[in-house]
Every structure is written in structure tokens, then in C-alpha cells.
Coordinates of C-alpha atoms in Angstrom, one line a residue:
M1 CA 61.1 95.5 88.8
T2 CA 61.6 92.2 87.1
F3 CA 64.6 90.1 88.2
L4 CA 66.1 87.8 85.5
S5 CA 66.6 84.2 86.3
E6 CA 70.2 83.0 86.4
T7 CA 69.8 81.4 82.7
E8 CA 68.3 84.8 81.4
A9 CA 70.9 86.8 83.2
I10 CA 73.8 84.9 81.9
R11 CA 72.2 84.9 78.3
S12 CA 71.8 88.8 78.3
L13 CA 75.5 89.1 79.7
R14 CA 76.7 87.0 76.8
D15 CA 74.8 88.9 74.2
K16 CA 76.4 92.1 75.4
A17 CA 79.8 90.6 75.6
S18 CA 79.6 89.3 72.0
R19 CA 79.2 93.1 70.9
L20 CA 82.4 94.1 72.3
P21 CA 85.5 94.9 70.0
L22 CA 88.7 92.9 69.8
C23 CA 90.7 95.6 71.2
P24 CA 92.9 96.0 74.4
G25 CA 91.0 97.2 77.5
V26 CA 89.8 96.7 80.9
Y27 CA 86.4 95.3 82.1
L28 CA 84.8 95.8 85.4
M29 CA 82.3 93.1 86.9
K30 CA 79.5 94.3 89.1
D31 CA 76.9 92.8 91.3
K32 CA 73.2 93.7 91.7
A33 CA 74.0 96.6 93.8
G34 CA 76.5 98.1 91.3
T35 CA 79.5 97.3 93.2
I36 CA 82.6 96.5 91.5
I37 CA 83.6 92.9 92.4
Y38 CA 86.2 92.1 89.9
V39 CA 88.7 94.0 87.5
G40 CA 90.4 92.5 84.8
K41 CA 92.4 93.3 81.5
S42 CA 92.7 91.6 77.9
K43 CA 94.6 92.2 74.6
A44 CA 91.1 91.3 73.0
L45 CA 88.3 92.3 75.3
K46 CA 85.4 90.3 73.3
N47 CA 87.1 87.0 73.7
R48 CA 88.1 87.5 77.4
V49 CA 84.9 88.7 78.8
L50 CA 82.8 86.6 76.5
S51 CA 84.6 83.1 78.2
Y52 CA 82.9 84.2 81.5
F53 CA 79.6 83.5 80.1
T54 CA 80.2 80.5 78.0
D55 CA 81.5 76.9 78.8
L56 CA 80.2 77.5 82.5
E57 CA 80.7 73.7 83.4
H58 CA 84.5 74.2 82.9
H59 CA 85.0 77.1 85.2
T60 CA 86.8 76.6 88.3
V61 CA 84.9 76.9 91.6
K62 CA 86.1 80.6 92.1
T63 CA 85.5 81.6 88.7
A64 CA 81.9 80.0 88.9
R65 CA 81.2 81.9 92.0
L66 CA 82.4 85.3 90.5
V67 CA 80.0 84.5 87.6
S68 CA 76.9 83.8 89.8
L69 CA 77.4 87.3 91.3
I70 CA 77.8 89.2 88.1
A71 CA 74.8 91.4 87.0
D72 CA 76.6 93.8 84.8
F73 CA 79.8 94.8 83.3
E74 CA 81.5 98.0 81.8
V75 CA 84.8 98.3 79.8
M76 CA 87.3 100.6 79.2
L77 CA 89.2 100.5 75.9
T78 CA 92.9 101.4 75.7
S79 CA 95.5 101.6 72.8
T80 CA 97.9 99.2 74.2
E81 CA 98.3 96.3 76.3
I82 CA 100.7 98.1 78.5
E83 CA 98.0 100.8 79.0
A84 CA 95.4 98.1 79.7
L85 CA 97.7 96.6 82.5
A86 CA 98.5 99.9 83.9
L87 CA 94.9 100.9 83.9
E88 CA 93.7 97.7 85.6
N89 CA 96.1 98.2 88.3
R90 CA 94.9 101.7 89.0
L91 CA 91.1 100.4 89.1
I92 CA 92.0 97.6 91.5
K93 CA 93.7 99.9 94.0
L94 CA 90.6 102.5 93.7
H95 CA 87.8 100.1 93.9
T96 CA 89.3 97.0 96.1
P97 CA 87.3 94.3 94.3
K98 CA 86.5 91.5 96.7
F99 CA 87.7 88.9 93.8
N100 CA 91.0 90.6 92.8
I101 CA 94.5 89.7 94.5
K102 CA 95.9 93.0 95.7
L103 CA 99.2 94.0 96.9
K104 CA 99.5 95.9 100.3
D105 CA 99.7 99.7 100.0
G106 CA 103.4 100.7 98.7
K107 CA 103.3 103.4 101.5
S108 CA 103.5 100.9 104.1
Y109 CA 106.7 99.4 102.7
P110 CA 110.0 100.6 104.3
Y111 CA 112.4 102.2 102.1
I112 CA 116.2 103.3 102.8
K113 CA 116.5 107.0 101.9
V114 CA 120.1 108.7 101.3
T115 CA 119.6 112.7 101.3
L116 CA 122.0 113.2 98.7
D117 CA 120.3 116.6 98.1
E118 CA 121.7 117.8 101.6
P119 CA 125.4 119.1 101.9
Y120 CA 125.7 116.2 104.6
P121 CA 123.7 113.3 103.6
R122 CA 121.9 111.3 105.7
I123 CA 120.8 107.7 105.7
L124 CA 117.3 106.9 107.1
V125 CA 114.4 104.4 107.0
V126 CA 111.4 105.8 105.7
R127 CA 107.7 104.7 104.8
K128 CA 107.2 107.1 101.8
R129 CA 109.0 108.0 98.7
L130 CA 108.9 111.6 97.8
A131 CA 110.1 113.4 94.5
D132 CA 112.7 115.4 96.8
G133 CA 116.0 114.6 95.1
A134 CA 117.1 111.9 97.4
R135 CA 117.9 108.5 96.6
Y136 CA 115.6 105.6 97.5
F137 CA 116.2 101.8 97.9
G138 CA 113.9 99.3 98.4
P139 CA 111.1 98.7 99.3
Y140 CA 112.2 95.8 101.7
S141 CA 109.7 93.5 103.1
G142 CA 110.2 94.7 106.7
T143 CA 111.8 97.3 108.9
S144 CA 113.7 94.7 110.5
I145 CA 116.1 94.1 107.5
A146 CA 115.9 97.8 106.4
Y147 CA 117.2 98.8 109.9
T148 CA 119.7 96.2 110.0
I149 CA 121.4 97.5 106.6
V150 CA 121.1 101.0 107.8
N151 CA 122.8 100.2 111.1
T152 CA 125.7 98.1 109.4
A153 CA 126.1 100.9 106.8
R154 CA 126.5 103.7 109.4
K155 CA 128.9 101.6 111.5
A156 CA 130.9 100.5 108.6
F157 CA 131.1 103.8 106.8
G158 CA 131.5 106.0 110.0
L159 CA 128.3 107.7 109.6
P160 CA 126.5 109.6 112.4
D161 CA 123.4 108.1 113.8
C162 CA 122.3 111.2 115.8
K163 CA 119.4 113.7 115.1
K164 CA 122.0 116.5 114.7
Q165 CA 121.6 118.5 111.6
F166 CA 124.8 119.8 109.6
P167 CA 126.3 122.1 109.3
R168 CA 123.8 123.9 111.5
D169 CA 125.1 121.9 114.7
I170 CA 128.8 121.7 113.9
G171 CA 130.9 122.5 117.0
K172 CA 127.8 123.2 119.3
T173 CA 128.3 120.1 121.3
R174 CA 131.0 117.5 122.3
P175 CA 131.2 114.6 120.4
C176 CA 129.4 111.6 121.5
L177 CA 130.8 107.9 122.5
N178 CA 130.4 106.7 118.7
Y179 CA 133.1 109.2 117.8
Q180 CA 135.4 108.2 120.6
I181 CA 135.3 104.4 119.8
G182 CA 135.6 105.0 116.1
L183 CA 132.3 104.3 114.9
C184 CA 131.5 107.8 113.7
R185 CA 133.6 110.2 111.6
G186 CA 132.7 113.1 114.0
V187 CA 131.2 115.5 111.6
C188 CA 130.0 117.5 114.5
T189 CA 133.7 118.1 115.5
G190 CA 134.0 120.2 112.2
K191 CA 137.3 118.1 111.4
I192 CA 135.8 116.5 108.3
S193 CA 135.2 118.6 105.2
V194 CA 131.7 118.2 103.0
E195 CA 134.0 116.9 100.0
E196 CA 135.6 114.2 102.4
Y197 CA 132.1 113.0 104.0
R198 CA 130.1 113.0 100.7
A199 CA 133.2 110.7 99.1
V200 CA 132.1 108.0 101.5
F201 CA 128.8 107.8 99.5
Q202 CA 130.5 106.7 96.5
D203 CA 131.0 103.1 98.2
L204 CA 127.8 103.3 100.3
I205 CA 125.5 103.8 97.4
P206 CA 126.4 100.7 95.2
F207 CA 126.2 98.6 98.4
L208 CA 122.7 99.9 99.1
G209 CA 122.0 98.9 95.4
G210 CA 123.3 95.1 96.3
A211 CA 126.8 95.3 94.6
F212 CA 128.7 94.0 97.4
S213 CA 131.5 92.6 95.4
E214 CA 132.0 96.1 93.8
V215 CA 132.3 97.7 97.0
K216 CA 134.5 94.8 98.5
D217 CA 136.8 95.5 95.5
S218 CA 136.9 99.4 96.0
L219 CA 137.6 99.0 100.0
T220 CA 140.3 96.3 99.2
K221 CA 142.2 98.7 96.9
Q222 CA 141.6 101.5 99.4
M223 CA 143.2 99.4 102.1
E224 CA 146.2 98.0 99.7
Y225 CA 147.0 101.7 98.9
A226 CA 147.0 102.7 102.5
A227 CA 148.9 100.0 103.7
E228 CA 151.5 100.4 100.8
N229 CA 151.9 104.1 101.8
L230 CA 152.3 103.4 105.6
M231 CA 148.8 104.9 106.3
F232 CA 148.2 101.9 108.8
E233 CA 145.1 103.6 110.5
A234 CA 143.2 104.1 107.3
A235 CA 144.1 100.7 106.1
A236 CA 142.6 99.3 109.3
L237 CA 139.7 101.3 109.0
C238 CA 139.1 99.8 105.5
R239 CA 139.6 96.4 106.5
D240 CA 137.0 96.7 109.3
R241 CA 134.4 97.9 107.1
I242 CA 134.9 95.1 104.8
R243 CA 134.4 92.7 107.6
A244 CA 131.3 94.7 108.8
L245 CA 129.8 94.5 105.4
A246 CA 130.9 90.7 104.7
K247 CA 129.2 89.9 107.9
L248 CA 125.9 91.3 107.0
W249 CA 126.2 89.7 103.5
D250 CA 127.3 86.1 104.7
K251 CA 124.0 85.9 106.8
Q252 CA 122.0 85.7 103.4
K253 CA 121.6 82.1 102.0
V254 CA 123.9 81.6 99.1
V255 CA 122.2 80.1 96.1
A256 CA 124.0 81.1 92.8
A257 CA 127.2 82.2 91.4
P258 CA 128.4 85.5 92.9
Y259 CA 127.4 87.7 90.0
V260 CA 123.7 86.3 89.6
E261 CA 120.9 88.9 90.0
Q262 CA 117.4 87.3 89.8
D263 CA 114.1 87.6 91.2
V264 CA 112.5 84.0 91.9
I265 CA 108.7 83.8 92.0
A266 CA 106.5 80.8 92.8
L267 CA 103.0 80.2 93.6
H268 CA 101.4 77.5 95.9
T269 CA 97.5 77.2 95.8
D270 CA 95.1 74.8 97.7
D271 CA 91.3 74.7 98.6
T272 CA 91.7 77.3 101.4
C273 CA 94.2 79.8 100.1
S274 CA 97.2 80.8 97.7
C275 CA 100.5 81.8 98.6
L276 CA 103.1 83.8 96.1
A277 CA 106.6 83.5 97.4
V278 CA 109.4 86.1 96.1
F279 CA 112.9 85.5 96.5
Y280 CA 115.2 88.6 95.7
I281 CA 118.6 87.2 94.8
R282 CA 121.7 89.8 94.6
N283 CA 125.2 88.8 93.9
G284 CA 124.3 85.1 94.3
A285 CA 122.6 85.4 97.9
V286 CA 119.1 85.9 99.0
T287 CA 119.1 89.4 100.3
D288 CA 115.2 89.4 101.1
N289 CA 112.2 87.6 100.4
E290 CA 108.3 88.2 100.8
S291 CA 105.2 86.2 100.7
F292 CA 101.6 87.2 99.9
L293 CA 98.8 85.1 101.1
F294 CA 95.3 85.4 99.4
G295 CA 92.1 83.9 100.8
A296 CA 90.0 81.0 99.0
D297 CA 87.7 83.5 97.5
R298 CA 90.3 85.5 95.5
I299 CA 90.9 84.5 91.7
V300 CA 94.5 83.7 91.2
D301 CA 94.8 83.1 87.5
A302 CA 97.6 84.4 84.9
D303 CA 95.5 87.3 84.2
A304 CA 95.4 88.3 88.0
L305 CA 99.2 87.3 88.6
A306 CA 100.3 89.5 85.6
A307 CA 98.6 92.8 87.4
F308 CA 99.8 91.6 90.9
L309 CA 103.4 91.6 89.3
Y310 CA 103.1 94.9 87.5
E311 CA 102.4 96.5 91.0
L312 CA 105.1 94.7 92.6
Y313 CA 107.7 96.1 90.4
R314 CA 106.2 99.4 89.8
I315 CA 107.0 100.4 93.3
R316 CA 110.5 99.0 93.5
E317 CA 113.5 101.0 92.9
Y318 CA 115.5 98.1 91.2
I319 CA 114.5 95.5 88.8
P320 CA 117.0 92.8 87.9
K321 CA 117.7 91.8 84.4
E322 CA 116.1 88.1 84.8
I323 CA 112.9 87.0 86.7
L324 CA 112.2 83.5 87.3
L325 CA 108.4 82.4 87.3
D326 CA 107.6 78.9 88.9
F327 CA 103.9 79.2 87.3
P328 CA 102.9 79.9 83.6
L329 CA 101.8 83.3 82.2
T330 CA 100.2 83.5 78.8
D331 CA 102.6 84.4 76.0
E332 CA 100.4 87.7 75.9
D333 CA 100.6 88.4 79.6
R334 CA 104.4 87.5 79.8
E335 CA 105.3 89.8 76.8
T336 CA 103.3 92.5 78.2
L337 CA 105.0 92.2 81.6
A338 CA 108.3 92.1 80.2
A339 CA 107.6 95.3 77.9
M340 CA 106.5 97.2 81.1
L341 CA 109.5 96.1 83.0
R342 CA 111.7 96.9 80.2
E343 CA 110.1 100.7 80.0
K344 CA 110.6 101.2 83.8
A345 CA 114.0 99.8 84.1
G346 CA 115.6 101.1 80.9
Y347 CA 116.9 97.6 79.8
K348 CA 115.6 94.4 78.7
V349 CA 114.2 92.3 81.5
N350 CA 114.1 88.5 80.7
V351 CA 110.8 86.8 82.2
R352 CA 111.6 83.0 82.2
F353 CA 109.7 79.8 83.1
P354 CA 112.7 77.4 83.9
E355 CA 111.9 73.7 82.9
K356 CA 114.9 71.9 83.9
G357 CA 118.3 72.1 85.6
N358 CA 119.5 74.3 88.7
L359 CA 117.1 77.2 87.8
K360 CA 114.2 74.8 87.9
Q361 CA 115.5 73.5 91.2
L362 CA 115.7 77.0 92.6
C363 CA 112.0 77.7 91.7
A364 CA 111.1 74.5 93.3
M365 CA 112.9 75.4 96.6
V366 CA 110.8 78.9 96.5
R367 CA 107.5 77.0 95.8
Q368 CA 108.4 74.6 98.9
N369 CA 108.7 78.0 100.8
A370 CA 105.2 79.1 99.7
K371 CA 103.8 75.9 100.7
E372 CA 105.2 76.3 104.1
Y373 CA 103.9 79.9 104.3
A374 CA 100.4 78.6 103.3
A375 CA 100.3 75.7 105.9
Q376 CA 101.3 78.0 108.4
Y377 CA 98.4 80.5 107.5
N378 CA 96.1 77.6 107.4
A379 CA 97.1 76.3 111.0
N380 CA 96.8 79.8 112.3
A381 CA 93.6 80.5 110.7
E382 CA 92.1 77.4 111.8
K383 CA 93.2 78.1 115.4
E384 CA 91.6 81.8 115.4
N385 CA 88.5 80.6 113.8
D386 CA 88.2 78.1 116.7
T387 CA 88.6 81.0 119.2
L388 CA 86.2 83.0 117.4
I389 CA 83.7 80.4 117.4
R390 CA 84.0 80.0 121.2
L391 CA 83.6 83.8 121.6
A392 CA 80.4 83.5 119.7
Q393 CA 79.2 80.9 122.0
L394 CA 80.2 82.7 125.2
L395 CA 78.2 85.9 123.9
Q396 CA 75.4 83.8 122.2
L397 CA 76.1 85.5 118.9
E398 CA 73.9 84.3 115.8
V399 CA 77.2 84.6 113.7
V400 CA 80.8 83.9 114.2
P401 CA 82.3 87.5 114.4
E402 CA 84.9 87.5 111.5
A403 CA 85.1 91.2 111.8
I404 CA 85.5 93.1 115.2
E405 CA 85.9 96.6 115.9
A406 CA 86.9 98.1 119.2
F407 CA 86.6 101.7 120.7
D408 CA 88.7 103.5 123.5
I409 CA 88.4 106.9 124.8
S410 CA 91.4 108.8 126.2
N411 CA 91.8 112.2 127.4
Y412 CA 94.0 114.9 128.9
G413 CA 91.9 116.9 131.3
S414 CA 88.9 118.2 129.3
E415 CA 91.0 118.9 126.4
H416 CA 92.4 116.6 123.6
I417 CA 89.6 114.0 124.2
T418 CA 90.3 111.3 121.6
A419 CA 88.4 108.1 120.5
G420 CA 90.3 105.5 118.8
K421 CA 88.8 102.5 116.6
I422 CA 90.5 99.3 115.4
R423 CA 89.4 96.8 113.5
L424 CA 90.3 93.0 113.6
E425 CA 89.4 90.6 110.5
N426 CA 89.8 86.8 111.0
G427 CA 92.2 87.3 113.8
R428 CA 94.5 89.9 112.2
F429 CA 94.5 93.5 112.6
V430 CA 93.7 95.8 109.8
K431 CA 95.8 99.0 110.3
S432 CA 94.3 100.7 107.2
A433 CA 90.8 100.5 109.1
Y434 CA 92.2 102.2 112.1
R435 CA 90.3 105.5 112.8
T436 CA 90.7 108.5 115.4
Y437 CA 87.9 110.8 116.5
K438 CA 88.6 114.0 117.9
I439 CA 85.8 114.6 120.3
T440 CA 84.3 118.0 119.8
A441 CA 80.5 118.0 120.4
T442 CA 80.9 116.7 124.0
D443 CA 81.1 119.1 126.7
G444 CA 83.7 118.1 129.5
Q445 CA 84.9 114.5 130.6
D446 CA 81.9 112.6 129.7
D447 CA 83.1 109.2 128.7
Y448 CA 79.6 107.9 127.8
A449 CA 78.7 110.8 125.6
S450 CA 82.2 110.7 123.9
M451 CA 81.8 107.0 123.1
R452 CA 78.4 107.8 121.7
E453 CA 80.0 110.5 119.4
A454 CA 82.8 108.4 118.3
V455 CA 80.6 105.3 117.3
E456 CA 78.2 107.6 115.6
R457 CA 80.4 109.3 113.6
R458 CA 81.8 105.8 112.4
L459 CA 78.5 104.7 111.4
N460 CA 78.0 107.7 109.2
H461 CA 80.6 106.1 106.7
P462 CA 78.6 103.4 105.3
E463 CA 81.5 103.0 102.6
D464 CA 83.4 101.4 105.6
P465 CA 81.9 97.6 105.9
L466 CA 80.2 97.1 109.3
P467 CA 81.6 94.6 111.7
D468 CA 79.9 91.7 113.1
L469 CA 80.7 92.7 116.7
F470 CA 81.3 96.0 118.7
L471 CA 83.6 95.8 121.5
L472 CA 84.0 99.0 124.0
D473 CA 86.8 99.5 126.6
G474 CA 84.1 100.1 129.3
G475 CA 81.4 98.8 131.4
K476 CA 77.6 98.2 131.4
A477 CA 76.8 101.8 130.9
H478 CA 79.0 102.4 127.9
V479 CA 77.2 99.3 126.4
S480 CA 73.7 100.6 127.1
V481 CA 74.6 104.0 125.7
I482 CA 75.7 102.4 122.4
R483 CA 73.2 99.5 121.9
T484 CA 70.6 102.4 122.4
L485 CA 72.2 104.5 119.5
L486 CA 72.2 101.1 117.3
A487 CA 68.5 100.7 118.0
E488 CA 67.8 104.2 116.9
K489 CA 69.5 103.6 113.7
G490 CA 68.3 100.2 113.3
I491 CA 71.7 98.6 112.9
P492 CA 71.5 95.1 114.5
I493 CA 75.3 94.6 115.6
P494 CA 75.9 93.3 119.0
V495 CA 77.9 95.3 121.5
F496 CA 79.9 94.3 124.7
G497 CA 82.2 96.0 127.0
M498 CA 85.8 95.0 127.8
V499 CA 85.9 95.2 131.5
K500 CA 89.3 95.6 133.4
D501 CA 90.3 94.9 137.0
E502 CA 91.7 97.2 139.8
F503 CA 95.1 96.6 138.0
H504 CA 94.0 97.8 134.6
K505 CA 94.1 94.4 133.1
T506 CA 91.5 92.5 131.1
R507 CA 89.0 90.7 133.3
A508 CA 85.7 89.8 131.6
L509 CA 83.1 90.9 128.8
T510 CA 79.9 92.7 129.7
S511 CA 76.3 93.1 128.5
E512 CA 73.9 95.5 129.8
N513 CA 73.1 93.3 132.6
E514 CA 75.8 90.8 133.3
E515 CA 79.6 90.0 132.9
I516 CA 80.8 86.9 131.2
S517 CA 83.8 85.6 132.6
I518 CA 86.6 84.7 130.1
A519 CA 89.3 83.8 132.8
R520 CA 89.3 80.2 132.2
E521 CA 88.8 80.9 128.4
Q522 CA 92.6 81.2 127.5
P523 CA 92.4 81.6 123.8
V524 CA 89.4 84.0 124.1
F525 CA 91.0 86.0 126.9
L526 CA 94.1 86.3 124.9
L527 CA 92.2 87.6 121.9
I528 CA 90.1 90.3 124.1
Y529 CA 93.4 91.4 125.9
K530 CA 95.0 91.8 122.6
L531 CA 92.2 94.1 121.4
Q532 CA 92.0 95.9 124.6
E533 CA 95.7 96.5 124.7
E534 CA 96.0 97.6 120.9
V535 CA 92.8 100.0 121.1
H536 CA 94.4 101.7 124.3
R537 CA 97.7 101.8 122.8
Y538 CA 96.4 103.4 119.5
T539 CA 94.2 105.8 121.1
V540 CA 96.7 107.1 123.7
S541 CA 99.3 107.5 120.9
R542 CA 97.0 109.7 118.9
M543 CA 95.8 111.6 121.9
T544 CA 99.5 112.2 123.2
G545 CA 100.6 113.2 119.7
A546 CA 97.8 116.2 119.7
K547 CA 98.7 117.1 123.0
R548 CA 102.2 117.4 122.2
K549 CA 101.7 119.3 119.0
S550 CA 99.3 121.5 120.9
L551 CA 101.7 122.2 123.6
R552 CA 104.7 122.9 120.9
T553 CA 102.6 125.6 119.1
S554 CA 101.1 126.9 122.4
A555 CA 104.5 127.8 123.7
L556 CA 105.4 129.6 120.7
E557 CA 102.1 131.5 120.5
A558 CA 102.9 133.1 123.8
I559 CA 105.3 135.0 122.1
E560 CA 104.4 138.4 121.1
G561 CA 104.0 138.6 117.4
I562 CA 104.0 134.7 116.8
G563 CA 100.8 133.4 115.9
P564 CA 99.6 129.9 114.7
A565 CA 100.9 130.3 111.2
K566 CA 104.5 131.5 112.3
A567 CA 104.6 128.7 115.0
K568 CA 104.1 126.0 112.4
L569 CA 106.6 127.5 110.1
L570 CA 109.0 127.5 112.9
L571 CA 108.6 123.9 113.9
R572 CA 108.5 122.7 110.5
H573 CA 111.8 124.4 109.5
F574 CA 113.7 123.4 112.9
G575 CA 112.1 120.0 113.5
G576 CA 111.0 120.7 117.1
L577 CA 110.6 123.1 119.9
R578 CA 114.0 122.6 121.3
A579 CA 115.7 123.3 118.1
V580 CA 113.8 126.6 117.8
A581 CA 114.8 127.3 121.7
T582 CA 118.5 127.1 120.8
A583 CA 118.6 128.7 117.4
T584 CA 120.5 131.9 116.8
A585 CA 119.1 135.4 115.6
D586 CA 120.6 134.6 112.3
E587 CA 119.2 131.1 112.1
L588 CA 115.8 132.3 113.1
S589 CA 115.6 135.1 110.5
T590 CA 116.3 132.8 107.5
V591 CA 112.7 131.3 107.9
K592 CA 110.5 132.7 105.7
G593 CA 107.9 135.2 107.3
I594 CA 110.1 135.5 110.6
S595 CA 111.4 139.0 110.9
E596 CA 114.5 140.3 113.0
K597 CA 111.8 141.7 115.5
D598 CA 110.4 138.1 115.7
A599 CA 113.9 136.5 116.2
A600 CA 114.7 138.9 118.9
R601 CA 111.5 138.2 120.8
I602 CA 112.1 134.5 120.5
L603 CA 115.6 134.7 121.8
T604 CA 114.3 136.8 124.7
Y605 CA 111.2 134.3 125.6
F606 CA 113.4 131.4 125.7
T607 CA 116.0 133.3 127.8
E608 CA 113.6 133.9 130.2
H609 CA 111.6 130.6 129.9
P610 CA 114.3 128.0 129.1
I611 CA 113.2 124.4 128.0
Q612 CA 113.9 121.7 130.6
K613 CA 116.1 118.9 129.7
T614 CA 114.3 115.7 130.0
K615 CA 116.2 112.3 130.5
K616 CA 116.0 109.8 127.7
G617 CA 112.9 107.6 128.1
T618 CA 111.1 109.7 130.4

């Protein structure tokens, strides 16, 4: 096979690009291995793709690096620019090209969920949006802000924070302390009707949507009406709610007039990274903010930013009528983005680039925050890189281990043997690369065979990039087993064990022959300690979950006529074994597939085998 020189390759790609149509579409750049390394979109494919292979001397360093790796490309035509933007986003998520900037998976963002489809709605923090009839708010930048809002709302509106299900659990237990001190309306007492309870959400829903002033006005009117009619207890309750909600709102930084709702987005770029900062302004205050960091190899141009913003707003429940950008987009990209936002929101969304005045100053403030985030990122990255360099020196590695994978084995007797794998890239845990392996081929409690099975199964997935270093929670024998496995497969990845002392704490690293002390290497010690604790935590949690699930289903399967299928139905319906054990015959019979005879047998079984109560935290 004859390989083209760079000049010939560029000429060939330029000729191919010159034959493309002048219509909207998406282009996919590929390297010599056929891997998609960049996805882009354009209103006129021919002009955009051709620009990569002309005027090479004017390319940025990042674009020049991309072009040097392009061996071929393909295109996908669309009818409109909006279709091209949506398709580009889907392809980026599907192929995760190395040069594209990407938003983290929307599933990992927390949402606030209000179960309006239930007679007695609940307010929860969840990680996944479902088409289940509930109302979702968010996503939020982190769980801390989501839980703060939920906890404040529960206390202010007197909503229960227990795990009871209503109306099923009404009157079954005594009301808790929250009811006695006035923090809960006490649905469990049966003294509040469905209508009274649901009326609370007429104020709660606007509050979660960010309309604090509307909620304050509503509660103020209720307080004044109650006071005028000598309903002093109700008036005091409204007063306390206003104070609780105002206390939460006052924590936010006020940056505009009370009626202003905007998103302000700014970009800072230097030679080492790029940072996009987003401030969400509701009722004149910054209620939430996010920062997105991209490495030096990522292309952060107008085209890439438009695709990123599309995904950012695609997963959000609410879009304000004005979005301020501190960086320019082409007229084409700005109009396409605005059209997409209008289509999703149902009203016009103004995308602006302020050039003077207070809005320009607001953008400058957000840009300064982006700069600070980038500086902190660079400082941490430099520190982490120094630690990785020192680790490579101690282990005499040929390359600095930017990607490390660690394995641990956990078991409960000879059953529920579980192996866990975690991944660390550039000093950061990559949760999406965590894996669990249920050990099945190994007989009995053989840690070495279990470790070999787990690592071998991991190696059987070549689509997952291999690390620069394998670390095992174990000693010299574990290392020997895995090094033998890698030698058999011809994979030259270094392997070391993470040794613990008699107190089960990190002590050293080990090869097949010797231990390498890290006690006096504090940064390295902390890195290995962090790895060892994280892989142990992850593996034990997965093993414990499997054991708990097995114990729940096995307890039900001990009942005559209840097999695995019926056991799963019962647990899914009631939410746990204890709820099944305390259910009435009528409640059990409402479960599809559970007959009256089954219900009678379940009642009899748990009468003879009651579930022991455990103290919280044990």
C-alpha cells in the first residue's frame, strides 16, 4: 500500500472538498485508522470543509494539528441549519471525537422532580429525567444547590421529607418530630386532604421555576388575609415561609434589577486550556453557575461553541428570553442557535453580544470568573503532573502515566465475588470509565484467579483506551499473575500492586520482586491512597448492592408460589422488602400477577418470620 505525502494528501482532500455541494450538513474528519477525530457542521459544506485544506499558514495551532491528522472525511447533508446543528450534536455524543468540546452527559446532572402525577406529590432530587408526568426543574450544576433548594422548600411549605408513601401509609405510624415542631403538615396523620396538600404546589412550582417575587407576593397576600381575619397561626406560617425563602434567595449575588432573567456566558482561552463560564440570573440574582474546562487539544471556535450551547440548552427545563455572550459567533451560528432556542422554548430568545454599558461589565465579570477557573485548573494540573512524573521515576516507567486503572476484588463468602475497576486521567477520576465484573468463571475464593478474570475481561474491550499503568489492590502474587496475562496477550502495560499494612492502610507499591516505599513521597502517597480508597469503595458498594438484592429476592422466593419473577414485581411495586412484609392482603393483591393465595402465603410467612428492625446507620 502506497501512503501519500502530506502535500499529496492535502491536495487530494482539497479536490474532494471542492466537489461538495453548497448546502447545510455535517462533516466527519477521520485519521488513518478511520477513527472520527472531529465533527463539524456548516450552512455551506463546500466552503467550510475546503477551508481546512487551503491557506494552511493561517490556521491556528490546534486546527493545524487537526489537519495534519486528517486522512479522509465524509459528509451528511441536511435540509436546514437547525437539522445540521442537531445532527452534529448527536454525532459528537456518539463518537466522542478527540478534538471536539463536549458537555458531560446530561444524565449526571441533578434535577428537582415534583411528582404531580401522584395524589400526594413529592419533591425529590434525581439524576434522570423521565417522561412520567412529573415536573422537572434544572438541571443544576451540582447536588449541593439542588438539595439546598429542596430542603428549604420542604421546610418552608411544610412538605414531608420521610420515605412514607401516601395515601398508603396514612395513619400507620405516629407523626415524627418535624410535625410536632411545625416543619411538616403531617400528611401521615390524615388531617390534611388531598386538595389542601396539592394547593401548596401552586406556590412551590413557581418558586422552583425561579419566580421568587411572584411567590413572595402570593404568600404576602395570604398572610395579610389571614391576619385581617384573625387567623394568626396561618399568618405566622406564611410569614415564616417568606423568611425561609428570602433567606435562600439572599444568598445569591444580586447583579441586576429584580425582574431580570438572563444567562451570561463568557470564554477565556490561553495556551494550556479554555474555560467557558455560565452565570444563570433569575430575578436579578445569580442563582447558579457552571464552568466547563477544555484541554489544549480541543478546538474552541465559533462552530464548536454553537454546538456546545445547543447541547447545554437542549437538556435544560427553562431558557430565559435573553442570553448574553462574551464571545462572537458568526451571524449564521447565532441565527441558527436563536432559532433552535425559540423552537424549544416556544418564544423568542434574544442572543446578544453587549458592546458597552452595564451588560458589557456583567459579561466582563463572568469572563474574569472563567479566567480564575482556568488559572486554578492550570495550577492543579501542574501539581498533578509533577506527582505523576515522580511516580514514573519511582516505578522506573518509560512514560508518565497520564491514565491509570486500578482493580480490587471484594466478596461475601464464596458468593457475590465482585471485581471493580476505576480510571484516573490526569489526576481526575473518570466515573464513566468505572466498571464492575461479577466473577463467574472462578471457583471459590481465589483472589488471584478472580483478578486475572477481571483484567482479562477488561482487555477484551479494545474500544476502551488502554491505560499507561495498571494498579492492583494486592501484593507480589497478584502482580505476577497479571503480568503473565499481559505477556500472553502481548500488551506491554506496567503492573504494580498497592500494598496495605496491618491496619489496612496504604503502605507501598510492589512489583513481582520488591516493594517500592512511598511513605516519604507525600504527593505520590496521597495519589495512591486516593486510588486505593476509591477502588475499594466502588467495589464494595457494588458487591454490597448485589448481595442486598440477592438477599431480598431470596427471602421472598422462600415463600411457596413466589418465584424470581413475582419477587421482582413485589419489590418494584413496594420499593423494598420491609414494605412488602408490612403490606396488607388487599395491598398485596393489587400487584399484577399476585393472587389472593399468594398474598395469604406472604402474610403467613412474615408473621412467622418477622423482619428485625435495625437502627439507622447500622
